[in-house]
C-alpha cells in the first residue's frame, strides 16, 4: 500500500526550462512534506519542505506547492540546470506522532539536457 | 568529515548467513533512523532511535532484523539468516532531534547483495 506516490519514473527537461515533479499521497494524517535529491552512490540530501498549514514554500530556484484537498504536491525547479539531474524523492510524515519516520515515494529521475 | 558514515559500503553474502551493518551518525544528533531501498522502490522505514527512549521498530520486516544503538552514537543493524529479498541499499540517517522539522541527514548507504 503506497501512501506516497510518484507516478512519473522519469522526466527530461531542457536546460533553462521549468522542471515540475509531482507527488500524490493518500494519508490525510500527513502534515509535513519534504523533497530529497539523490545522486548515484550517495545518500539522499534534503532539498525543501512544506508544512500542511502552508500551500507554498520557496527557496531560490526551488518551490514546493501543496494542494491539501487534492492530496497533491509538486516541486518546481526554475530555471533547470544540468547539475539538477538526479533522482528526486517526495516524502511525508505524520509529525504529530512520537517519531519522525518518513514515508517516501519511489522517486523521479530528472534529466536536464544542456 | 562531519556527515553520517556507514560501513561497509558494499556487502555480498550467501543466503542464510548473518550480516551486520554499521552507522556512525553526526555527532550530537540524538535521533537515528534506518531505511532500506530495494531496487525500483522508494525508501522504506525500518527502525528509529531517539535518546534513551524505546526504539520504534514498527518498520522491521521480520524478526530476523534487529538493531542496536549505543547511547547517542554508533548503531548496528543485524540481519540474521539473510534471504535474497533482503538485497537492498540500507541507509542510515540522523537528525539533531526527532521533530518534524528536524532535517534527516543520510549516509551513503550499504549495498547488500544476498546470493
PDB file of N, CA, C and O in Angstrom, chain B residues 8 19 40 44 82 88 95 101:
ATOM      1  N   UNK B   8      29.935  -1.677   5.937  1.00  0.00           N
ATOM      2  CA  UNK B   8      30.731  -1.452   4.734  1.00  0.00           C
ATOM      3  C   UNK B   8      29.920  -0.728   3.672  1.00  0.00           C
ATOM      4  O   UNK B   8      28.702  -0.593   3.809  1.00  0.00           O
ATOM      5  N   UNK B  19      24.455 -10.840   8.708  1.00  0.00           N
ATOM      6  CA  UNK B  19      25.261  -9.668   8.367  1.00  0.00           C
ATOM      7  C   UNK B  19      25.016  -8.571   9.391  1.00  0.00           C
ATOM      8  O   UNK B  19      23.948  -8.504  10.010  1.00  0.00           O
ATOM      9  N   UNK B  40      14.139  -0.298  -7.507  1.00  0.00           N
ATOM     10  CA  UNK B  40      12.919   0.237  -8.095  1.00  0.00           C
ATOM     11  C   UNK B  40      11.891   0.721  -7.088  1.00  0.00           C
ATOM     12  O   UNK B  40      10.769   1.092  -7.473  1.00  0.00           O
ATOM     13  N   UNK B  44      12.241   2.755   2.499  1.00  0.00           N
ATOM     14  CA  UNK B  44      11.284   2.115   3.389  1.00  0.00           C
ATOM     15  C   UNK B  44      11.816   2.222   4.820  1.00  0.00           C
ATOM     16  O   UNK B  44      12.920   1.754   5.121  1.00  0.00           O
ATOM     17  N   UNK B  82      20.074 -14.347   6.275  1.00  0.00           N
ATOM     18  CA  UNK B  82      19.685 -13.481   5.154  1.00  0.00           C
ATOM     19  C   UNK B  82      18.993 -14.266   4.054  1.00  0.00           C
ATOM     20  O   UNK B  82      19.304 -15.441   3.772  1.00  0.00           O
ATOM     21  N   UNK B  88      19.283  -5.060  -0.907  1.00  0.00           N
ATOM     22  CA  UNK B  88      18.816  -3.668  -0.950  1.00  0.00           C
ATOM     23  C   UNK B  88      19.975  -2.767  -0.571  1.00  0.00           C
ATOM     24  O   UNK B  88      21.041  -3.238  -0.157  1.00  0.00           O
ATOM     25  N   UNK B  95      19.320  12.966  12.871  1.00  0.00           N
ATOM     26  CA  UNK B  95      18.843  14.341  12.976  1.00  0.00           C
ATOM     27  C   UNK B  95      19.102  14.850  14.385  1.00  0.00           C
ATOM     28  O   UNK B  95      19.232  14.055  15.329  1.00  0.00           O
ATOM     29  N   UNK B 101      10.392  19.047  11.848  1.00  0.00           N
ATOM     30  CA  UNK B 101      11.201  19.985  11.065  1.00  0.00           C
ATOM     31  C   UNK B 101      12.700  19.732  11.211  1.00  0.00           C
ATOM     32  O   UNK B 101      13.504  20.496  10.686  1.00  0.00           O
TER      33      UNK B 101
END
